Amino acid sequence: MSTAKNNKPTESELEILGILWEKGAATVRDVHDELSKSKDAGYTTTLKLMQIMHEKGYLNRDASSKTHVYTAAISQENTQQQLLNKMIDTVFNGSASQLVMQALGHHTSSKEELDKIRQYLNDIEDQQKR
Amino acid sequence: MSTAKNNKPTESELEILGILWEKGAATVRDVHDELSKSKDAGYTTTLKLMQIMHEKGYLNRDASSKTHVYTAAISQENTQQQLLNKMIDTVFNGSASQLVMQALGHHTSSKEELDKIRQYLNDIEDQQKR
DNA sequence: ATTTACTTACGAAGATATTCGTAGATCAAT
DNA sequence: ATTGATCTACGAATATCTTCGTAAGTAAAT
């Protein structure tokens, strides 16, 4: 996985990355089928996109068999963090907690999830005390 | 403020919106000066951008005097929420709490902020009980 | 009234992202 | 070995975003 490079994936690229993060490894056909559920694009469009992503270093490709197999070359965590940082910066006036509350406010979360977050807050605070 | 329409602002548009959300109302000159602190673009570039945003319905414009005065036509909250939702959907596997924890984990937050979030969690839970 | 210092409007170039048709390779089944 | 299904590579059209030069208007100061 490693380095998230310097670039940021486009909207379409993120959709593909999302699928690959979930599936782990997949062919163009796999990705395209999954994509088709929510979108409406030709097969070669998906193919081209994934080729470009490979050139950019976003995807690894195993070309040993006729049908190539792709995996994400940039980690989900890194990408998430980069997008979050930019978003906090440009849209949330630099305040992470503002983002957090906005995210919580409009999403029904289970008690378990809320507890998990509370636990997380405690951990952070403990860590800061030391 | 009202409806956040169907569209999502581009990166550049968000920068301008951010400034207008903060300032409330501003001329192209105002926005451009502010923008220049972090960016390096010509005056007419900012102008054009704001004209387009006005056409798209992102900005209101008072053209009664020679120098037009702009305000944001879409609310910060709505825009934040739309961007958050898309992000949670495509990058965080639909889990808001995953986003929340990722956001908290890599940002140093003050005790006050953390408390505020905790309070917020309690409010949400109370609300759900009823 | 001319100059100077702004402004907006407009068009168009440049950059980037998205889409897809077509051609050629591969392989399994007839 | 021909057909049919599926794949990759490639090029190019289209769409969208970003940038800026130029022209024309306005208003204050000389």
PDB file of C-alpha atoms (C1' of nucleotides) in Angstrom:
ATOM      1  CA  MET A   1       0.000   0.000   0.000  1.00  0.00           C
ATOM      2  CA  SER A   2       2.320   2.707   1.237  1.00  0.00           C
ATOM      3  CA  THR A   3       2.630   6.210  -0.085  1.00  0.00           C
ATOM      4  CA  ALA A   4      -0.452   8.101  -1.144  1.00  0.00           C
ATOM      5  CA  LYS A   5       1.697  10.101  -3.525  1.00  0.00           C
ATOM      6  CA  ASN A   6       1.114  13.769  -3.997  1.00  0.00           C
ATOM      7  CA  ASN A   7      -2.068  13.663  -6.043  1.00  0.00           C
ATOM      8  CA  LYS A   8      -5.696  13.425  -5.225  1.00  0.00           C
ATOM      9  CA  PRO A   9      -7.954  11.040  -7.088  1.00  0.00           C
ATOM     10  CA  THR A  10     -10.846  12.449  -9.062  1.00  0.00           C
ATOM     11  CA  GLU A  11     -14.457  11.705  -8.292  1.00  0.00           C
ATOM     12  CA  SER A  12     -14.634   8.795 -10.720  1.00  0.00           C
ATOM     13  CA  GLU A  13     -11.348   7.462  -9.523  1.00  0.00           C
ATOM     14  CA  LEU A  14     -12.559   7.487  -5.955  1.00  0.00           C
ATOM     15  CA  GLU A  15     -15.541   5.396  -6.897  1.00  0.00           C
ATOM     16  CA  ILE A  16     -13.248   2.797  -8.385  1.00  0.00           C
ATOM     17  CA  LEU A  17     -10.877   2.920  -5.449  1.00  0.00           C
ATOM     18  CA  GLY A  18     -13.806   2.401  -3.128  1.00  0.00           C
ATOM     19  CA  ILE A  19     -14.700  -0.791  -4.905  1.00  0.00           C
ATOM     20  CA  LEU A  20     -11.139  -2.053  -4.885  1.00  0.00           C
ATOM     21  CA  TRP A  21     -10.662  -1.258  -1.224  1.00  0.00           C
ATOM     22  CA  GLU A  22     -13.662  -3.378  -0.529  1.00  0.00           C
ATOM     23  CA  LYS A  23     -12.957  -6.243  -2.863  1.00  0.00           C
ATOM     24  CA  GLY A  24      -9.225  -6.271  -2.437  1.00  0.00           C
ATOM     25  CA  ALA A  25      -8.506  -7.405  -5.974  1.00  0.00           C
ATOM     26  CA  ALA A  26     -10.703  -7.239  -9.002  1.00  0.00           C
ATOM     27  CA  THR A  27     -10.782  -7.255 -12.768  1.00  0.00           C
ATOM     28  CA  VAL A  28     -12.106  -4.441 -14.879  1.00  0.00           C
ATOM     29  CA  ARG A  29     -15.205  -6.526 -15.393  1.00  0.00           C
ATOM     30  CA  ASP A  30     -15.728  -6.895 -11.667  1.00  0.00           C
ATOM     31  CA  VAL A  31     -15.337  -3.206 -11.062  1.00  0.00           C
ATOM     32  CA  HIS A  32     -17.502  -2.300 -13.991  1.00  0.00           C
ATOM     33  CA  ASP A  33     -20.329  -4.563 -12.897  1.00  0.00           C
ATOM     34  CA  GLU A  34     -20.225  -3.108  -9.422  1.00  0.00           C
ATOM     35  CA  LEU A  35     -20.087   0.403 -10.796  1.00  0.00           C
ATOM     36  CA  SER A  36     -23.034  -0.235 -13.062  1.00  0.00           C
ATOM     37  CA  LYS A  37     -25.299  -0.628 -10.082  1.00  0.00           C
ATOM     38  CA  SER A  38     -25.112   3.050  -9.340  1.00  0.00           C
ATOM     39  CA  LYS A  39     -23.855   4.478 -12.583  1.00  0.00           C
ATOM     40  CA  ASP A  40     -24.330   4.080 -16.268  1.00  0.00           C
ATOM     41  CA  ALA A  41     -21.175   3.980 -18.329  1.00  0.00           C
ATOM     42  CA  GLY A  42     -19.631   1.817 -21.001  1.00  0.00           C
ATOM     43  CA  TYR A  43     -17.192  -0.958 -20.251  1.00  0.00           C
ATOM     44  CA  THR A  44     -14.315   0.686 -22.070  1.00  0.00           C
ATOM     45  CA  THR A  45     -14.846   3.795 -20.023  1.00  0.00           C
ATOM     46  CA  THR A  46     -14.137   1.879 -16.864  1.00  0.00           C
ATOM     47  CA  LEU A  47     -11.212   0.163 -18.521  1.00  0.00           C
ATOM     48  CA  LYS A  48      -9.668   3.426 -19.629  1.00  0.00           C
ATOM     49  CA  LEU A  49     -10.137   4.929 -16.222  1.00  0.00           C
ATOM     50  CA  MET A  50      -8.379   2.048 -14.556  1.00  0.00           C
ATOM     51  CA  GLN A  51      -5.544   2.186 -17.065  1.00  0.00           C
ATOM     52  CA  ILE A  52      -5.039   5.845 -16.289  1.00  0.00           C
ATOM     53  CA  MET A  53      -5.164   5.146 -12.575  1.00  0.00           C
ATOM     54  CA  HIS A  54      -2.501   2.539 -13.068  1.00  0.00           C
ATOM     55  CA  GLU A  55      -0.321   5.050 -14.883  1.00  0.00           C
ATOM     56  CA  LYS A  56      -0.829   7.541 -12.082  1.00  0.00           C
ATOM     57  CA  GLY A  57       0.242   4.948  -9.573  1.00  0.00           C
ATOM     58  CA  TYR A  58      -3.116   4.578  -7.894  1.00  0.00           C
ATOM     59  CA  LEU A  59      -3.539   0.963  -8.926  1.00  0.00           C
ATOM     60  CA  ASN A  60      -1.337  -2.107  -9.124  1.00  0.00           C
ATOM     61  CA  ARG A  61      -1.889  -4.466 -11.968  1.00  0.00           C
ATOM     62  CA  ASP A  62      -1.182  -8.120 -12.395  1.00  0.00           C
ATOM     63  CA  ALA A  63      -0.974  -8.683 -16.137  1.00  0.00           C
ATOM     64  CA  SER A  64       0.253 -12.242 -16.018  1.00  0.00           C
ATOM     65  CA  SER A  65      -2.998 -13.609 -17.337  1.00  0.00           C
ATOM     66  CA  LYS A  66      -5.022 -12.321 -20.209  1.00  0.00           C
ATOM     67  CA  THR A  67      -7.502 -10.690 -17.893  1.00  0.00           C
ATOM     68  CA  HIS A  68      -5.606  -8.279 -15.720  1.00  0.00           C
ATOM     69  CA  VAL A  69      -6.191  -8.127 -12.004  1.00  0.00           C
ATOM     70  CA  TYR A  70      -6.032  -4.819 -10.190  1.00  0.00           C
ATOM     71  CA  THR A  71      -5.518  -3.816  -6.591  1.00  0.00           C
ATOM     72  CA  ALA A  72      -5.416  -0.396  -4.967  1.00  0.00           C
ATOM     73  CA  ALA A  73      -1.908   1.001  -4.734  1.00  0.00           C
ATOM     74  CA  ILE A  74      -2.813   3.751  -2.318  1.00  0.00           C
ATOM     75  CA  SER A  75      -4.239   3.008   1.089  1.00  0.00           C
ATOM     76  CA  GLN A  76      -7.742   3.881   2.078  1.00  0.00           C
ATOM     77  CA  GLU A  77      -6.572   5.461   5.317  1.00  0.00           C
ATOM     78  CA  ASN A  78      -4.132   7.788   3.659  1.00  0.00           C
ATOM     79  CA  THR A  79      -6.620   8.855   1.066  1.00  0.00           C
ATOM     80  CA  GLN A  80      -9.297   9.395   3.655  1.00  0.00           C
ATOM     81  CA  GLN A  81      -6.982  11.547   5.699  1.00  0.00           C
ATOM     82  CA  GLN A  82      -5.950  13.690   2.788  1.00  0.00           C
ATOM     83  CA  LEU A  83      -9.502  14.324   1.747  1.00  0.00           C
ATOM     84  CA  LEU A  84     -10.532  15.028   5.309  1.00  0.00           C
ATOM     85  CA  ASN A  85      -7.754  17.502   5.836  1.00  0.00           C
ATOM     86  CA  LYS A  86      -8.592  19.416   2.736  1.00  0.00           C
ATOM     87  CA  MET A  87     -12.238  19.411   3.605  1.00  0.00           C
ATOM     88  CA  ILE A  88     -11.674  20.590   7.152  1.00  0.00           C
ATOM     89  CA  ASP A  89      -9.481  23.307   5.802  1.00  0.00           C
ATOM     90  CA  THR A  90     -11.652  24.677   3.038  1.00  0.00           C
ATOM     91  CA  VAL A  91     -15.166  23.971   4.203  1.00  0.00           C
ATOM     92  CA  PHE A  92     -15.031  23.707   7.981  1.00  0.00           C
ATOM     93  CA  ASN A  93     -12.862  26.676   8.841  1.00  0.00           C
ATOM     94  CA  GLY A  94     -10.073  24.415   9.992  1.00  0.00           C
ATOM     95  CA  SER A  95     -12.116  22.935  12.821  1.00  0.00           C
ATOM     96  CA  ALA A  96     -12.172  19.169  12.947  1.00  0.00           C
ATOM     97  CA  SER A  97     -14.737  19.131  15.717  1.00  0.00           C
ATOM     98  CA  GLN A  98     -17.076  21.216  13.634  1.00  0.00           C
ATOM     99  CA  LEU A  99     -16.876  18.563  10.964  1.00  0.00           C
ATOM    100  CA  VAL A 100     -17.376  15.831  13.496  1.00  0.00           C
ATOM    101  CA  MET A 101     -20.519  17.333  14.925  1.00  0.00           C
ATOM    102  CA  GLN A 102     -21.949  18.035  11.537  1.00  0.00           C
ATOM    103  CA  ALA A 103     -21.282  14.457  10.529  1.00  0.00           C
ATOM    104  CA  LEU A 104     -22.915  13.098  13.652  1.00  0.00           C
ATOM    105  CA  GLY A 105     -25.852  15.409  13.591  1.00  0.00           C
ATOM    106  CA  HIS A 106     -27.350  14.254  10.368  1.00  0.00           C
ATOM    107  CA  HIS A 107     -26.602  10.587  10.459  1.00  0.00           C
ATOM    108  CA  THR A 108     -28.446   8.195  12.658  1.00  0.00           C
ATOM    109  CA  SER A 109     -25.787   6.303  14.538  1.00  0.00           C
ATOM    110  CA  SER A 110     -26.353   3.330  16.753  1.00  0.00           C
ATOM    111  CA  LYS A 111     -25.639   3.424  20.470  1.00  0.00           C
ATOM    112  CA  GLU A 112     -22.732   1.131  19.837  1.00  0.00           C
ATOM    113  CA  GLU A 113     -21.194   3.523  17.391  1.00  0.00           C
ATOM    114  CA  LEU A 114     -21.664   6.458  19.709  1.00  0.00           C
ATOM    115  CA  ASP A 115     -20.059   4.536  22.528  1.00  0.00           C
ATOM    116  CA  LYS A 116     -17.160   3.661  20.336  1.00  0.00           C
ATOM    117  CA  ILE A 117     -16.633   7.303  19.572  1.00  0.00           C
ATOM    118  CA  ARG A 118     -16.879   8.206  23.264  1.00  0.00           C
ATOM    119  CA  GLN A 119     -14.258   5.633  24.049  1.00  0.00           C
ATOM    120  CA  TYR A 120     -12.133   7.122  21.346  1.00  0.00           C
ATOM    121  CA  LEU A 121     -12.455  10.578  22.830  1.00  0.00           C
ATOM    122  CA  ASN A 122     -11.283   9.276  26.184  1.00  0.00           C
ATOM    123  CA  ASP A 123      -8.303   7.619  24.609  1.00  0.00           C
ATOM    124  CA  ILE A 124      -7.311  10.806  22.913  1.00  0.00           C
ATOM    125  CA  GLU A 125      -7.615  12.819  26.079  1.00  0.00           C
ATOM    126  CA  ASP A 126      -5.593  10.320  28.083  1.00  0.00           C
ATOM    127  CA  GLN A 127      -2.926  10.390  25.512  1.00  0.00           C
ATOM    128  CA  GLN A 128      -2.751  14.155  25.628  1.00  0.00           C
ATOM    129  CA  LYS A 129      -2.342  14.200  29.397  1.00  0.00           C
ATOM    130  CA  ARG A 130       0.869  12.248  29.180  1.00  0.00           C
TER     131      ARG A 130
ATOM    132  CA  MET B   1     -29.960  31.107   2.224  1.00  0.00           C
ATOM    133  CA  SER B   2     -32.307  28.298   1.265  1.00  0.00           C
ATOM    134  CA  THR B   3     -31.783  25.396  -1.067  1.00  0.00           C
ATOM    135  CA  ALA B   4     -28.348  24.056  -1.804  1.00  0.00           C
ATOM    136  CA  LYS B   5     -29.543  23.105  -5.266  1.00  0.00           C
ATOM    137  CA  ASN B   6     -28.502  19.874  -6.855  1.00  0.00           C
ATOM    138  CA  ASN B   7     -24.924  20.707  -7.723  1.00  0.00           C
ATOM    139  CA  LYS B   8     -21.671  20.580  -5.921  1.00  0.00           C
ATOM    140  CA  PRO B   9     -19.248  23.467  -6.114  1.00  0.00           C
ATOM    141  CA  THR B  10     -15.817  22.875  -7.585  1.00  0.00           C
ATOM    142  CA  GLU B  11     -12.626  23.242  -5.627  1.00  0.00           C
ATOM    143  CA  SER B  12     -12.091  26.859  -6.630  1.00  0.00           C
ATOM    144  CA  GLU B  13     -15.689  27.681  -6.020  1.00  0.00           C
ATOM    145  CA  LEU B  14     -15.463  26.300  -2.527  1.00  0.00           C
ATOM    146  CA  GLU B  15     -12.565  28.566  -1.743  1.00  0.00           C
ATOM    147  CA  ILE B  16     -14.628  31.560  -2.742  1.00  0.00           C
ATOM    148  CA  LEU B  17     -17.660  30.334  -0.870  1.00  0.00           C
ATOM    149  CA  GLY B  18     -15.532  29.917   2.212  1.00  0.00           C
ATOM    150  CA  ILE B  19     -14.519  33.536   2.074  1.00  0.00           C
ATOM    151  CA  LEU B  20     -18.068  34.722   1.542  1.00  0.00           C
ATOM    152  CA  TRP B  21     -19.385  32.581   4.354  1.00  0.00           C
ATOM    153  CA  GLU B  22     -16.925  34.267   6.615  1.00  0.00           C
ATOM    154  CA  LYS B  23     -17.277  37.805   5.385  1.00  0.00           C
ATOM    155  CA  GLY B  24     -20.978  37.698   4.712  1.00  0.00           C
ATOM    156  CA  ALA B  25     -20.840  40.118   1.808  1.00  0.00           C
ATOM    157  CA  ALA B  26     -17.908  41.106  -0.336  1.00  0.00           C
ATOM    158  CA  THR B  27     -16.845  42.543  -3.646  1.00  0.00           C
ATOM    159  CA  VAL B  28     -14.724  40.730  -6.164  1.00  0.00           C
ATOM    160  CA  ARG B  29     -11.835  42.832  -4.968  1.00  0.00           C
ATOM    161  CA  ASP B  30     -12.362  41.749  -1.377  1.00  0.00           C
ATOM    162  CA  VAL B  31     -12.515  38.116  -2.315  1.00  0.00           C
ATOM    163  CA  HIS B  32      -9.569  38.367  -4.618  1.00  0.00           C
ATOM    164  CA  ASP B  33      -7.376  40.028  -2.003  1.00  0.00           C
ATOM    165  CA  GLU B  34      -8.254  37.359   0.502  1.00  0.00           C
ATOM    166  CA  LEU B  35      -7.676  34.639  -2.034  1.00  0.00           C
ATOM    167  CA  SER B  36      -4.303  36.075  -2.970  1.00  0.00           C
ATOM    168  CA  LYS B  37      -2.965  35.277   0.458  1.00  0.00           C
ATOM    169  CA  SER B  38      -2.973  31.592  -0.295  1.00  0.00           C
ATOM    170  CA  LYS B  39      -3.181  31.520  -4.042  1.00  0.00           C
ATOM    171  CA  ASP B  40      -1.772  33.292  -7.006  1.00  0.00           C
ATOM    172  CA  ALA B  41      -4.252  34.171  -9.706  1.00  0.00           C
ATOM    173  CA  GLY B  42      -5.256  37.195 -11.729  1.00  0.00           C
ATOM    174  CA  TYR B  43      -8.067  39.490 -10.752  1.00  0.00           C
ATOM    175  CA  THR B  44     -10.175  38.659 -13.776  1.00  0.00           C
ATOM    176  CA  THR B  45      -9.893  35.011 -12.934  1.00  0.00           C
ATOM    177  CA  THR B  46     -11.623  35.597  -9.640  1.00  0.00           C
ATOM    178  CA  LEU B  47     -14.139  37.839 -11.326  1.00  0.00           C
ATOM    179  CA  LYS B  48     -14.993  35.265 -13.947  1.00  0.00           C
ATOM    180  CA  LEU B  49     -15.309  32.574 -11.351  1.00  0.00           C
ATOM    181  CA  MET B  50     -17.735  34.619  -9.325  1.00  0.00           C
ATOM    182  CA  GLN B  51     -19.765  35.473 -12.394  1.00  0.00           C
ATOM    183  CA  ILE B  52     -20.092  31.807 -13.193  1.00  0.00           C
ATOM    184  CA  MET B  53     -21.032  31.032  -9.627  1.00  0.00           C
ATOM    185  CA  HIS B  54     -23.713  33.659  -9.849  1.00  0.00           C
ATOM    186  CA  GLU B  55     -25.070  32.038 -13.007  1.00  0.00           C
ATOM    187  CA  LYS B  56     -25.070  28.681 -11.291  1.00  0.00           C
ATOM    188  CA  GLY B  57     -27.027  30.143  -8.425  1.00  0.00           C
ATOM    189  CA  TYR B  58     -24.285  29.798  -5.848  1.00  0.00           C
ATOM    190  CA  LEU B  59     -23.982  33.539  -5.305  1.00  0.00           C
ATOM    191  CA  ASN B  60     -26.334  36.468  -4.995  1.00  0.00           C
ATOM    192  CA  ARG B  61     -25.296  39.744  -6.498  1.00  0.00           C
ATOM    193  CA  ASP B  62     -26.231  43.295  -5.727  1.00  0.00           C
ATOM    194  CA  ALA B  63     -25.471  45.241  -8.898  1.00  0.00           C
ATOM    195  CA  SER B  64     -27.046  48.478  -7.843  1.00  0.00           C
ATOM    196  CA  SER B  65     -23.735  50.240  -7.591  1.00  0.00           C
ATOM    197  CA  LYS B  66     -20.861  50.122 -10.018  1.00  0.00           C
ATOM    198  CA  THR B  67     -18.946  47.718  -7.847  1.00  0.00           C
ATOM    199  CA  HIS B  68     -21.104  44.654  -7.340  1.00  0.00           C
ATOM    200  CA  VAL B  69     -21.528  43.108  -3.944  1.00  0.00           C
ATOM    201  CA  TYR B  70     -21.826  39.359  -3.599  1.00  0.00           C
ATOM    202  CA  THR B  71     -23.165  37.063  -0.925  1.00  0.00           C
ATOM    203  CA  ALA B  72     -23.345  33.294  -0.765  1.00  0.00           C
ATOM    204  CA  ALA B  73     -26.647  31.945  -2.066  1.00  0.00           C
ATOM    205  CA  ILE B  74     -26.137  28.472  -0.675  1.00  0.00           C
ATOM    206  CA  SER B  75     -25.714  27.868   3.023  1.00  0.00           C
ATOM    207  CA  GLN B  76     -22.529  26.603   4.552  1.00  0.00           C
ATOM    208  CA  GLU B  77     -24.374  23.954   6.511  1.00  0.00           C
ATOM    209  CA  ASN B  78     -26.106  22.511   3.496  1.00  0.00           C
ATOM    210  CA  THR B  79     -22.964  22.444   1.463  1.00  0.00           C
ATOM    211  CA  GLN B  80     -21.002  20.864   4.268  1.00  0.00           C
ATOM    212  CA  GLN B  81     -23.614  18.201   4.661  1.00  0.00           C
ATOM    213  CA  GLN B  82     -23.714  17.360   0.984  1.00  0.00           C
ATOM    214  CA  LEU B  83     -19.977  17.033   0.762  1.00  0.00           C
ATOM    215  CA  LEU B  84     -19.874  14.986   3.946  1.00  0.00           C
ATOM    216  CA  ASN B  85     -22.548  12.627   2.735  1.00  0.00           C
ATOM    217  CA  LYS B  86     -20.814  11.991  -0.532  1.00  0.00           C
ATOM    218  CA  MET B  87     -17.544  11.475   1.234  1.00  0.00           C
ATOM    219  CA  ILE B  88     -18.987   9.081   3.788  1.00  0.00           C
ATOM    220  CA  ASP B  89     -20.585   7.206   0.974  1.00  0.00           C
ATOM    221  CA  THR B  90     -17.679   6.844  -1.409  1.00  0.00           C
ATOM    222  CA  VAL B  91     -14.660   6.843   0.862  1.00  0.00           C
ATOM    223  CA  PHE B  92     -15.829   5.707   4.296  1.00  0.00           C
ATOM    224  CA  ASN B  93     -18.006   2.764   3.364  1.00  0.00           C
ATOM    225  CA  GLY B  94     -21.105   4.604   4.482  1.00  0.00           C
ATOM    226  CA  SER B  95     -20.001   4.806   8.088  1.00  0.00           C
ATOM    227  CA  ALA B  96     -20.166   8.255   9.638  1.00  0.00           C
ATOM    228  CA  SER B  97     -18.483   7.118  12.812  1.00  0.00           C
ATOM    229  CA  GLN B  98     -15.548   5.824  10.827  1.00  0.00           C
ATOM    230  CA  LEU B  99     -15.135   9.272   9.397  1.00  0.00           C
ATOM    231  CA  VAL B 100     -15.487  10.845  12.809  1.00  0.00           C
ATOM    232  CA  MET B 101     -12.786   8.755  14.367  1.00  0.00           C
ATOM    233  CA  GLN B 102     -10.445   9.258  11.480  1.00  0.00           C
ATOM    234  CA  ALA B 103     -10.983  12.992  11.730  1.00  0.00           C
ATOM    235  CA  LEU B 104     -10.332  13.020  15.470  1.00  0.00           C
ATOM    236  CA  GLY B 105      -7.385  10.734  15.363  1.00  0.00           C
ATOM    237  CA  HIS B 106      -5.137  12.908  13.307  1.00  0.00           C
ATOM    238  CA  HIS B 107      -6.047  16.318  14.571  1.00  0.00           C
ATOM    239  CA  THR B 108      -4.984  17.673  17.892  1.00  0.00           C
ATOM    240  CA  SER B 109      -8.130  18.929  19.508  1.00  0.00           C
ATOM    241  CA  SER B 110      -8.362  20.916  22.687  1.00  0.00           C
ATOM    242  CA  LYS B 111     -10.058  19.551  25.786  1.00  0.00           C
ATOM    243  CA  GLU B 112     -12.826  22.057  25.244  1.00  0.00           C
ATOM    244  CA  GLU B 113     -13.480  20.740  21.778  1.00  0.00           C
ATOM    245  CA  LEU B 114     -13.487  17.165  22.935  1.00  0.00           C
ATOM    246  CA  ASP B 115     -15.916  18.040  25.716  1.00  0.00           C
ATOM    247  CA  LYS B 116     -18.139  19.767  23.272  1.00  0.00           C
ATOM    248  CA  ILE B 117     -18.265  16.673  21.146  1.00  0.00           C
ATOM    249  CA  ARG B 118     -18.973  14.510  24.177  1.00  0.00           C
ATOM    250  CA  GLN B 119     -21.833  16.760  25.085  1.00  0.00           C
ATOM    251  CA  TYR B 120     -23.064  16.443  21.573  1.00  0.00           C
ATOM    252  CA  LEU B 121     -22.978  12.676  21.735  1.00  0.00           C
ATOM    253  CA  ASN B 122     -25.079  12.746  24.846  1.00  0.00           C
ATOM    254  CA  ASP B 123     -27.605  15.016  23.230  1.00  0.00           C
ATOM    255  CA  ILE B 124     -27.950  12.718  20.290  1.00  0.00           C
ATOM    256  CA  GLU B 125     -28.432   9.694  22.487  1.00  0.00           C
ATOM    257  CA  ASP B 126     -31.024  11.451  24.615  1.00  0.00           C
ATOM    258  CA  GLN B 127     -32.869  12.438  21.545  1.00  0.00           C
ATOM    259  CA  GLN B 128     -32.903   8.900  20.250  1.00  0.00           C
ATOM    260  CA  LYS B 129     -34.371   7.572  23.507  1.00  0.00           C
ATOM    261  CA  ARG B 130     -37.447   9.702  23.156  1.00  0.00           C
TER     262      ARG B 130
ATOM    263  C1'  DA C   1     -11.778  67.141 -21.318  1.00  0.00           C
ATOM    264  C1'  DT C   2      -7.993  64.067 -20.444  1.00  0.00           C
ATOM    265  C1'  DT C   3      -5.810  61.001 -17.562  1.00  0.00           C
ATOM    266  C1'  DT C   4      -5.814  57.495 -14.119  1.00  0.00           C
ATOM    267  C1'  DA C   5      -7.616  53.888 -11.644  1.00  0.00           C
ATOM    268  C1'  DC C   6     -10.756  51.166 -11.112  1.00  0.00           C
ATOM    269  C1'  DT C   7     -14.861  48.095 -12.695  1.00  0.00           C
ATOM    270  C1'  DT C   8     -17.666  44.430 -15.462  1.00  0.00           C
ATOM    271  C1'  DA C   9     -18.429  41.613 -19.640  1.00  0.00           C
ATOM    272  C1'  DC C  10     -16.902  38.581 -22.941  1.00  0.00           C
ATOM    273  C1'  DG C  11     -14.425  35.297 -25.570  1.00  0.00           C
ATOM    274  C1'  DA C  12     -11.217  32.108 -26.002  1.00  0.00           C
ATOM    275  C1'  DA C  13      -7.076  29.378 -24.853  1.00  0.00           C
ATOM    276  C1'  DG C  14      -5.209  25.739 -21.865  1.00  0.00           C
ATOM    277  C1'  DA C  15      -5.657  22.110 -18.688  1.00  0.00           C
ATOM    278  C1'  DT C  16      -7.960  18.223 -16.940  1.00  0.00           C
ATOM    279  C1'  DA C  17     -11.577  14.693 -16.731  1.00  0.00           C
ATOM    280  C1'  DT C  18     -14.817  11.721 -18.898  1.00  0.00           C
ATOM    281  C1'  DT C  19     -16.627   9.081 -22.435  1.00  0.00           C
ATOM    282  C1'  DC C  20     -16.597   5.740 -26.013  1.00  0.00           C
ATOM    283  C1'  DG C  21     -15.646   3.629 -30.775  1.00  0.00           C
ATOM    284  C1'  DT C  22     -12.565   0.778 -33.173  1.00  0.00           C
ATOM    285  C1'  DA C  23      -8.867  -2.395 -33.862  1.00  0.00           C
ATOM    286  C1'  DG C  24      -6.307  -6.202 -32.694  1.00  0.00           C
ATOM    287  C1'  DA C  25      -5.117 -10.125 -29.313  1.00  0.00           C
ATOM    288  C1'  DT C  26      -6.581 -14.283 -26.831  1.00  0.00           C
ATOM    289  C1'  DC C  27      -8.979 -18.302 -26.035  1.00  0.00           C
ATOM    290  C1'  DA C  28     -12.658 -21.665 -25.777  1.00  0.00           C
ATOM    291  C1'  DA C  29     -16.080 -24.113 -28.342  1.00  0.00           C
ATOM    292  C1'  DT C  30     -17.751 -25.628 -32.442  1.00  0.00           C
TER     293       DT C  30
ATOM    294  C1'  DA D   1      -9.620 -23.042 -38.659  1.00  0.00           C
ATOM    295  C1'  DT D   2     -13.754 -20.339 -38.087  1.00  0.00           C
ATOM    296  C1'  DT D   3     -16.870 -18.255 -34.992  1.00  0.00           C
ATOM    297  C1'  DG D   4     -18.037 -15.809 -30.932  1.00  0.00           C
ATOM    298  C1'  DA D   5     -17.145 -13.846 -26.640  1.00  0.00           C
ATOM    299  C1'  DT D   6     -14.108 -11.146 -24.051  1.00  0.00           C
ATOM    300  C1'  DC D   7     -10.138  -8.658 -23.272  1.00  0.00           C
ATOM    301  C1'  DT D   8      -6.548  -4.674 -23.803  1.00  0.00           C
ATOM    302  C1'  DA D   9      -4.653  -0.658 -26.178  1.00  0.00           C
ATOM    303  C1'  DC D  10      -5.219   3.497 -28.373  1.00  0.00           C
ATOM    304  C1'  DG D  11      -6.897   7.705 -30.137  1.00  0.00           C
ATOM    305  C1'  DA D  12      -9.980  11.038 -30.212  1.00  0.00           C
ATOM    306  C1'  DA D  13     -14.351  13.551 -29.183  1.00  0.00           C
ATOM    307  C1'  DT D  14     -16.779  15.811 -25.553  1.00  0.00           C
ATOM    308  C1'  DA D  15     -17.366  18.022 -21.373  1.00  0.00           C
ATOM    309  C1'  DT D  16     -15.886  20.659 -17.595  1.00  0.00           C
ATOM    310  C1'  DC D  17     -12.714  23.754 -15.045  1.00  0.00           C
ATOM    311  C1'  DT D  18      -9.401  27.287 -14.872  1.00  0.00           C
ATOM    312  C1'  DT D  19      -7.036  31.049 -16.485  1.00  0.00           C
ATOM    313  C1'  DC D  20      -6.427  35.467 -18.452  1.00  0.00           C
ATOM    314  C1'  DG D  21      -6.239  39.151 -22.205  1.00  0.00           C
ATOM    315  C1'  DT D  22      -8.846  42.747 -24.130  1.00  0.00           C
ATOM    316  C1'  DA D  23     -12.531  45.971 -24.605  1.00  0.00           C
ATOM    317  C1'  DA D  24     -15.680  49.056 -22.851  1.00  0.00           C
ATOM    318  C1'  DG D  25     -17.961  51.570 -18.974  1.00  0.00           C
ATOM    319  C1'  DT D  26     -17.664  54.699 -14.873  1.00  0.00           C
ATOM    320  C1'  DA D  27     -16.114  57.973 -11.755  1.00  0.00           C
ATOM    321  C1'  DA D  28     -12.832  60.901  -9.410  1.00  0.00           C
ATOM    322  C1'  DA D  29      -8.801  63.929  -9.834  1.00  0.00           C
ATOM    323  C1'  DT D  30      -6.103  66.764 -12.463  1.00  0.00           C
TER     324       DT D  30
END
